[in-house]
Amino acid sequence: MIEFRNVSKVYDTGTKAVKNASFLIEKGEFCFLVGTSGSGKSTLIKLILKEEEATSGNIIINGKDTTFLKPSRVPYLRRSMGVVFQDFRLLPDKTVYDNVAYAMYIVRATGRHIRRQVPMILSLVGLSQKAKMYPNELSGGEQQRVALARALVNNPSMLIADEPTRKSGSRYILGYNEFTK
Ligand SMILES: Nc1ncnc2c1ncn2[C@@H]1O[C@H](COP(=O)(O)OP(=O)(O)O)[C@@H](O)[C@H]1O
Ligand SMILES: [Mg+2]
């Protein structure tokens, strides 16, 4: 679950990106945040991930207030979340397979687990045939699906996608509930 209590974010430049946001997304809920460009959607996601600090208010993730979370605990917070970034953030010098495998490697998954899990998740997003390609050899929608595969590969309790309806990979993201039923 994700709860915001009176959360505001003012950047150092003075831009008020999020103003007094309060909401609760419960486990199992599928939720859309809609707003014009520059209205603060990506900032809100960065606050959830603790990539940015809220200027005021409280953010509670899975029952824990993350406001005073030690920096050393932030990686553990992020492990509970699968994130598809607006710009995908793929590693350009790694293949599709290795981009996904790397996400498992950094959480110390066993080689055996990685070799079993990565082909399964690539098949789920329809990219089995592209496993040996590099990100710059893929379409935007395909790159988004690699990002989705990477977001899902460690079985996170929540999936967060920034602008999921913009690229052709979107039907996989919007169909996520069906995949995991
Ligand atoms: N790192 C930053 N520093 C200063 N201002 C920022 C930064 N990131 C975003 N902003 C500003 O915050 C506002 C919200 O941006 P953003 O969250 O990216 O909106 P959206 O994702 O809805 O398009 C915009 O006015 C943007 O210019
Ligand atoms: Mg954005």
PDB file of C-alpha atoms and ligand atoms in Angstrom:
ATOM      1  CA  MET A   1       0.000   0.000   0.000  1.00  0.00           C
ATOM      2  CA  ILE A   2       0.989   3.587  -0.652  1.00  0.00           C
ATOM      3  CA  GLU A   3      -0.319   6.445   1.440  1.00  0.00           C
ATOM      4  CA  PHE A   4       0.398  10.153   1.089  1.00  0.00           C
ATOM      5  CA  ARG A   5      -0.548  12.451   3.968  1.00  0.00           C
ATOM      6  CA  ASN A   6      -0.436  16.142   3.097  1.00  0.00           C
ATOM      7  CA  VAL A   7       2.653  15.714   0.942  1.00  0.00           C
ATOM      8  CA  SER A   8       4.207  18.723  -0.762  1.00  0.00           C
ATOM      9  CA  LYS A   9       7.329  19.006  -2.860  1.00  0.00           C
ATOM     10  CA  VAL A  10       8.986  22.309  -3.646  1.00  0.00           C
ATOM     11  CA  TYR A  11      12.157  22.005  -5.738  1.00  0.00           C
ATOM     12  CA  ASP A  12      15.193  24.166  -4.934  1.00  0.00           C
ATOM     13  CA  THR A  13      14.249  26.305  -7.935  1.00  0.00           C
ATOM     14  CA  GLY A  14      11.035  27.283  -6.151  1.00  0.00           C
ATOM     15  CA  THR A  15       8.767  25.156  -8.364  1.00  0.00           C
ATOM     16  CA  LYS A  16       5.874  23.708  -6.379  1.00  0.00           C
ATOM     17  CA  ALA A  17       5.586  20.305  -8.073  1.00  0.00           C
ATOM     18  CA  VAL A  18       3.241  18.584  -5.581  1.00  0.00           C
ATOM     19  CA  LYS A  19       0.864  20.535  -3.356  1.00  0.00           C
ATOM     20  CA  ASN A  20      -0.653  18.944  -0.277  1.00  0.00           C
ATOM     21  CA  ALA A  21      -1.368  15.532  -1.803  1.00  0.00           C
ATOM     22  CA  SER A  22      -3.267  12.971   0.290  1.00  0.00           C
ATOM     23  CA  PHE A  23      -4.400   9.561  -0.964  1.00  0.00           C
ATOM     24  CA  LEU A  24      -4.353   5.875  -0.109  1.00  0.00           C
ATOM     25  CA  ILE A  25      -3.754   3.068  -2.612  1.00  0.00           C
ATOM     26  CA  GLU A  26      -4.513  -0.299  -1.011  1.00  0.00           C
ATOM     27  CA  LYS A  27      -3.002  -3.668  -1.834  1.00  0.00           C
ATOM     28  CA  GLY A  28      -4.602  -5.099  -4.984  1.00  0.00           C
ATOM     29  CA  GLU A  29      -5.766  -1.722  -6.287  1.00  0.00           C
ATOM     30  CA  PHE A  30      -5.081  -0.599  -9.842  1.00  0.00           C
ATOM     31  CA  CYS A  31      -4.793   3.151  -9.945  1.00  0.00           C
ATOM     32  CA  PHE A  32      -4.250   5.829 -12.595  1.00  0.00           C
ATOM     33  CA  LEU A  33      -2.832   9.274 -11.960  1.00  0.00           C
ATOM     34  CA  VAL A  34      -3.810  11.628 -14.746  1.00  0.00           C
ATOM     35  CA  GLY A  35      -2.546  15.158 -15.303  1.00  0.00           C
ATOM     36  CA  THR A  36      -1.113  17.507 -17.903  1.00  0.00           C
ATOM     37  CA  SER A  37       2.597  17.658 -18.641  1.00  0.00           C
ATOM     38  CA  GLY A  38       4.424  19.341 -15.763  1.00  0.00           C
ATOM     39  CA  SER A  39       1.631  18.722 -13.257  1.00  0.00           C
ATOM     40  CA  GLY A  40       3.904  16.666 -10.960  1.00  0.00           C
ATOM     41  CA  LYS A  41       3.240  12.997 -11.866  1.00  0.00           C
ATOM     42  CA  SER A  42       6.900  11.971 -12.208  1.00  0.00           C
ATOM     43  CA  THR A  43       7.774  13.929  -9.071  1.00  0.00           C
ATOM     44  CA  LEU A  44       5.123  12.004  -7.160  1.00  0.00           C
ATOM     45  CA  ILE A  45       6.688   8.717  -8.301  1.00  0.00           C
ATOM     46  CA  LYS A  46      10.160   9.941  -7.322  1.00  0.00           C
ATOM     47  CA  LEU A  47       8.793  10.736  -3.864  1.00  0.00           C
ATOM     48  CA  ILE A  48       7.436   7.185  -3.551  1.00  0.00           C
ATOM     49  CA  LEU A  49      10.871   5.801  -4.516  1.00  0.00           C
ATOM     50  CA  LYS A  50      12.623   8.301  -2.249  1.00  0.00           C
ATOM     51  CA  GLU A  51      14.611   9.582  -5.214  1.00  0.00           C
ATOM     52  CA  GLU A  52      13.358  12.973  -4.087  1.00  0.00           C
ATOM     53  CA  GLU A  53      12.572  14.009  -0.505  1.00  0.00           C
ATOM     54  CA  ALA A  54       9.191  15.517   0.315  1.00  0.00           C
ATOM     55  CA  THR A  55       9.346  19.100   1.569  1.00  0.00           C
ATOM     56  CA  SER A  56       6.519  18.335   4.008  1.00  0.00           C
ATOM     57  CA  GLY A  57       4.046  15.582   4.804  1.00  0.00           C
ATOM     58  CA  ASN A  58       4.338  11.817   5.280  1.00  0.00           C
ATOM     59  CA  ILE A  59       4.640   8.945   2.812  1.00  0.00           C
ATOM     60  CA  ILE A  60       3.726   5.524   4.158  1.00  0.00           C
ATOM     61  CA  ILE A  61       4.676   2.411   2.173  1.00  0.00           C
ATOM     62  CA  ASN A  62       3.374  -0.985   3.263  1.00  0.00           C
ATOM     63  CA  GLY A  63       2.533   0.427   6.687  1.00  0.00           C
ATOM     64  CA  LYS A  64       5.922   2.072   7.257  1.00  0.00           C
ATOM     65  CA  ASP A  65       6.429   5.819   7.341  1.00  0.00           C
ATOM     66  CA  THR A  66       9.391   6.428   5.038  1.00  0.00           C
ATOM     67  CA  THR A  67       9.882  10.054   6.113  1.00  0.00           C
ATOM     68  CA  PHE A  68      12.807   9.317   8.402  1.00  0.00           C
ATOM     69  CA  LEU A  69      14.020   6.154   6.690  1.00  0.00           C
ATOM     70  CA  LYS A  70      17.819   5.853   6.888  1.00  0.00           C
ATOM     71  CA  PRO A  71      19.532   6.175   3.509  1.00  0.00           C
ATOM     72  CA  SER A  72      20.975   2.679   4.020  1.00  0.00           C
ATOM     73  CA  ARG A  73      17.388   1.273   4.107  1.00  0.00           C
ATOM     74  CA  VAL A  74      16.273   2.928   0.864  1.00  0.00           C
ATOM     75  CA  PRO A  75      17.459   0.050  -1.392  1.00  0.00           C
ATOM     76  CA  TYR A  76      15.257  -2.326   0.624  1.00  0.00           C
ATOM     77  CA  LEU A  77      12.275  -0.012   0.204  1.00  0.00           C
ATOM     78  CA  ARG A  78      12.872   0.013  -3.559  1.00  0.00           C
ATOM     79  CA  ARG A  79      13.038  -3.777  -3.741  1.00  0.00           C
ATOM     80  CA  SER A  80       9.340  -3.922  -2.909  1.00  0.00           C
ATOM     81  CA  MET A  81       8.602  -1.851  -6.018  1.00  0.00           C
ATOM     82  CA  GLY A  82       8.884  -2.606  -9.694  1.00  0.00           C
ATOM     83  CA  VAL A  83       9.261   0.625 -11.622  1.00  0.00           C
ATOM     84  CA  VAL A  84       8.942   1.393 -15.324  1.00  0.00           C
ATOM     85  CA  PHE A  85      10.466   4.841 -15.795  1.00  0.00           C
ATOM     86  CA  GLN A  86       9.266   7.344 -18.361  1.00  0.00           C
ATOM     87  CA  ASP A  87      12.674   7.174 -20.103  1.00  0.00           C
ATOM     88  CA  PHE A  88      13.009   3.389 -19.348  1.00  0.00           C
ATOM     89  CA  ARG A  89      16.580   3.738 -17.953  1.00  0.00           C
ATOM     90  CA  LEU A  90      17.869   0.605 -19.699  1.00  0.00           C
ATOM     91  CA  LEU A  91      21.593  -0.162 -19.655  1.00  0.00           C
ATOM     92  CA  PRO A  92      22.722   0.594 -23.238  1.00  0.00           C
ATOM     93  CA  ASP A  93      25.739  -1.743 -23.219  1.00  0.00           C
ATOM     94  CA  LYS A  94      23.776  -4.777 -22.007  1.00  0.00           C
ATOM     95  CA  THR A  95      21.518  -7.057 -24.017  1.00  0.00           C
ATOM     96  CA  VAL A  96      17.806  -7.423 -23.314  1.00  0.00           C
ATOM     97  CA  TYR A  97      18.543 -10.627 -21.399  1.00  0.00           C
ATOM     98  CA  ASP A  98      21.323  -9.011 -19.356  1.00  0.00           C
ATOM     99  CA  ASN A  99      19.269  -5.904 -18.577  1.00  0.00           C
ATOM    100  CA  VAL A 100      16.696  -8.143 -16.906  1.00  0.00           C
ATOM    101  CA  ALA A 101      19.232 -10.564 -15.400  1.00  0.00           C
ATOM    102  CA  TYR A 102      21.145  -7.650 -13.866  1.00  0.00           C
ATOM    103  CA  ALA A 103      18.115  -6.638 -11.791  1.00  0.00           C
ATOM    104  CA  MET A 104      18.199 -10.125 -10.231  1.00  0.00           C
ATOM    105  CA  TYR A 105      21.973 -10.148  -9.886  1.00  0.00           C
ATOM    106  CA  ILE A 106      21.990  -6.979  -7.774  1.00  0.00           C
ATOM    107  CA  VAL A 107      19.538  -8.514  -5.301  1.00  0.00           C
ATOM    108  CA  ARG A 108      21.862 -11.536  -5.106  1.00  0.00           C
ATOM    109  CA  ALA A 109      19.614 -14.068  -6.825  1.00  0.00           C
ATOM    110  CA  THR A 110      21.318 -17.379  -7.574  1.00  0.00           C
ATOM    111  CA  GLY A 111      22.557 -18.080 -11.098  1.00  0.00           C
ATOM    112  CA  ARG A 112      20.124 -20.952 -11.300  1.00  0.00           C
ATOM    113  CA  HIS A 113      17.185 -18.747 -10.367  1.00  0.00           C
ATOM    114  CA  ILE A 114      18.257 -16.095 -12.876  1.00  0.00           C
ATOM    115  CA  ARG A 115      18.565 -18.622 -15.722  1.00  0.00           C
ATOM    116  CA  ARG A 116      15.080 -19.913 -14.990  1.00  0.00           C
ATOM    117  CA  GLN A 117      13.332 -16.611 -14.291  1.00  0.00           C
ATOM    118  CA  VAL A 118      14.657 -14.323 -17.070  1.00  0.00           C
ATOM    119  CA  PRO A 119      13.462 -16.416 -20.068  1.00  0.00           C
ATOM    120  CA  MET A 120      10.093 -16.829 -18.351  1.00  0.00           C
ATOM    121  CA  ILE A 121       9.595 -13.107 -17.844  1.00  0.00           C
ATOM    122  CA  LEU A 122      10.851 -12.256 -21.365  1.00  0.00           C
ATOM    123  CA  SER A 123       8.298 -14.681 -22.747  1.00  0.00           C
ATOM    124  CA  LEU A 124       5.602 -13.006 -20.624  1.00  0.00           C
ATOM    125  CA  VAL A 125       6.252  -9.643 -22.308  1.00  0.00           C
ATOM    126  CA  GLY A 126       6.685 -11.207 -25.773  1.00  0.00           C
ATOM    127  CA  LEU A 127      10.423 -10.562 -26.129  1.00  0.00           C
ATOM    128  CA  SER A 128      11.902 -14.072 -26.225  1.00  0.00           C
ATOM    129  CA  GLN A 129      13.111 -13.486 -29.779  1.00  0.00           C
ATOM    130  CA  LYS A 130      14.891 -10.257 -28.828  1.00  0.00           C
ATOM    131  CA  ALA A 131      16.905 -11.535 -25.854  1.00  0.00           C
ATOM    132  CA  LYS A 132      20.280 -10.976 -27.546  1.00  0.00           C
ATOM    133  CA  MET A 133      19.521  -7.514 -28.914  1.00  0.00           C
ATOM    134  CA  TYR A 134      20.702  -4.235 -27.410  1.00  0.00           C
ATOM    135  CA  PRO A 135      18.287  -1.460 -26.349  1.00  0.00           C
ATOM    136  CA  ASN A 136      19.193   0.773 -29.319  1.00  0.00           C
ATOM    137  CA  GLU A 137      18.150  -2.031 -31.682  1.00  0.00           C
ATOM    138  CA  LEU A 138      14.597  -2.024 -30.289  1.00  0.00           C
ATOM    139  CA  SER A 139      11.486   0.069 -30.892  1.00  0.00           C
ATOM    140  CA  GLY A 140      10.230   2.347 -28.128  1.00  0.00           C
ATOM    141  CA  GLY A 141       7.468  -0.083 -27.219  1.00  0.00           C
ATOM    142  CA  GLU A 142       9.926  -2.981 -27.106  1.00  0.00           C
ATOM    143  CA  GLN A 143      12.251  -0.999 -24.863  1.00  0.00           C
ATOM    144  CA  GLN A 144       9.311  -0.304 -22.594  1.00  0.00           C
ATOM    145  CA  ARG A 145       8.608  -4.037 -22.419  1.00  0.00           C
ATOM    146  CA  VAL A 146      12.225  -4.718 -21.405  1.00  0.00           C
ATOM    147  CA  ALA A 147      11.767  -2.132 -18.665  1.00  0.00           C
ATOM    148  CA  LEU A 148       8.550  -3.877 -17.650  1.00  0.00           C
ATOM    149  CA  ALA A 149      10.267  -7.294 -17.604  1.00  0.00           C
ATOM    150  CA  ARG A 150      12.996  -5.840 -15.410  1.00  0.00           C
ATOM    151  CA  ALA A 151      10.415  -4.253 -13.115  1.00  0.00           C
ATOM    152  CA  LEU A 152       8.576  -7.554 -12.662  1.00  0.00           C
ATOM    153  CA  VAL A 153      11.442 -10.022 -12.494  1.00  0.00           C
ATOM    154  CA  ASN A 154      11.932  -9.850  -8.723  1.00  0.00           C
ATOM    155  CA  ASN A 155       8.205 -10.260  -7.983  1.00  0.00           C
ATOM    156  CA  PRO A 156       7.642  -6.820  -6.425  1.00  0.00           C
ATOM    157  CA  SER A 157       4.564  -6.182  -4.302  1.00  0.00           C
ATOM    158  CA  MET A 158       3.774  -3.078  -6.380  1.00  0.00           C
ATOM    159  CA  LEU A 159       4.258  -2.051  -9.965  1.00  0.00           C
ATOM    160  CA  ILE A 160       4.666   1.641 -10.727  1.00  0.00           C
ATOM    161  CA  ALA A 161       4.741   2.846 -14.329  1.00  0.00           C
ATOM    162  CA  ASP A 162       5.358   6.425 -15.474  1.00  0.00           C
ATOM    163  CA  GLU A 163       3.382   7.291 -18.637  1.00  0.00           C
ATOM    164  CA  PRO A 164       2.451   3.642 -19.375  1.00  0.00           C
ATOM    165  CA  THR A 165      -0.073   4.534 -22.079  1.00  0.00           C
ATOM    166  CA  ARG A 166       2.355   6.418 -24.294  1.00  0.00           C
ATOM    167  CA  LYS A 167       4.197   3.523 -25.943  1.00  0.00           C
ATOM    168  CA  SER A 168       3.040   0.334 -27.637  1.00  0.00           C
ATOM    169  CA  GLY A 169       4.308  -1.741 -24.698  1.00  0.00           C
ATOM    170  CA  SER A 170       1.434  -0.284 -22.719  1.00  0.00           C
ATOM    171  CA  ARG A 171      -0.994  -3.122 -23.276  1.00  0.00           C
ATOM    172  CA  TYR A 172       1.372  -5.363 -21.330  1.00  0.00           C
ATOM    173  CA  ILE A 173       1.468  -2.949 -18.426  1.00  0.00           C
ATOM    174  CA  LEU A 174      -2.270  -2.386 -18.429  1.00  0.00           C
ATOM    175  CA  GLY A 175      -2.737  -6.170 -18.661  1.00  0.00           C
ATOM    176  CA  TYR A 176      -0.453  -6.767 -15.699  1.00  0.00           C
ATOM    177  CA  ASN A 177      -3.298  -7.890 -13.431  1.00  0.00           C
ATOM    178  CA  GLU A 178      -4.301 -10.540 -15.928  1.00  0.00           C
ATOM    179  CA  PHE A 179      -0.757 -11.907 -16.132  1.00  0.00           C
ATOM    180  CA  THR A 180      -0.468 -12.298 -12.402  1.00  0.00           C
ATOM    181  CA  LYS A 181      -3.924 -13.694 -11.593  1.00  0.00           C
TER     182      LYS A 181
HETATM  183  N1  LIG B   1      14.700  18.174 -10.604  1.00  0.00           N
HETATM  184  C1  LIG B   1      13.879  19.220 -10.744  1.00  0.00           C
HETATM  185  N2  LIG B   1      14.249  20.455 -10.345  1.00  0.00           N
HETATM  186  C2  LIG B   1      13.421  21.499 -10.463  1.00  0.00           C
HETATM  187  N3  LIG B   1      12.168  21.438 -10.978  1.00  0.00           N
HETATM  188  C3  LIG B   1      11.749  20.239 -11.389  1.00  0.00           C
HETATM  189  C4  LIG B   1      12.554  19.070 -11.304  1.00  0.00           C
HETATM  190  N4  LIG B   1      11.866  18.004 -11.784  1.00  0.00           N
HETATM  191  C5  LIG B   1      10.678  18.502 -12.164  1.00  0.00           C
HETATM  192  N5  LIG B   1      10.596  19.832 -11.929  1.00  0.00           N
HETATM  193  C6  LIG B   1       9.435  20.703 -12.191  1.00  0.00           C
HETATM  194  O1  LIG B   1       8.342  20.214 -11.405  1.00  0.00           O
HETATM  195  C7  LIG B   1       7.130  20.279 -12.147  1.00  0.00           C
HETATM  196  C8  LIG B   1       6.519  18.884 -12.233  1.00  0.00           C
HETATM  197  O2  LIG B   1       7.357  18.071 -13.070  1.00  0.00           O
HETATM  198  P1  LIG B   1       7.072  16.530 -13.298  1.00  0.00           P
HETATM  199  O3  LIG B   1       6.858  15.882 -11.992  1.00  0.00           O
HETATM  200  O4  LIG B   1       8.177  15.999 -14.145  1.00  0.00           O
HETATM  201  O5  LIG B   1       5.678  16.570 -14.100  1.00  0.00           O
HETATM  202  P2  LIG B   1       4.956  15.479 -15.022  1.00  0.00           P
HETATM  203  O6  LIG B   1       5.656  14.162 -14.811  1.00  0.00           O
HETATM  204  O7  LIG B   1       3.527  15.477 -14.561  1.00  0.00           O
HETATM  205  O8  LIG B   1       5.076  15.972 -16.426  1.00  0.00           O
HETATM  206  C9  LIG B   1       7.478  20.900 -13.490  1.00  0.00           C
HETATM  207  O9  LIG B   1       7.188  22.278 -13.415  1.00  0.00           O
HETATM  208  C10 LIG B   1       8.971  20.669 -13.611  1.00  0.00           C
HETATM  209  O10 LIG B   1       9.577  21.668 -14.376  1.00  0.00           O
HETATM  210 MG    MG B   2       6.519  12.819 -16.097  1.00  0.00          MG
END
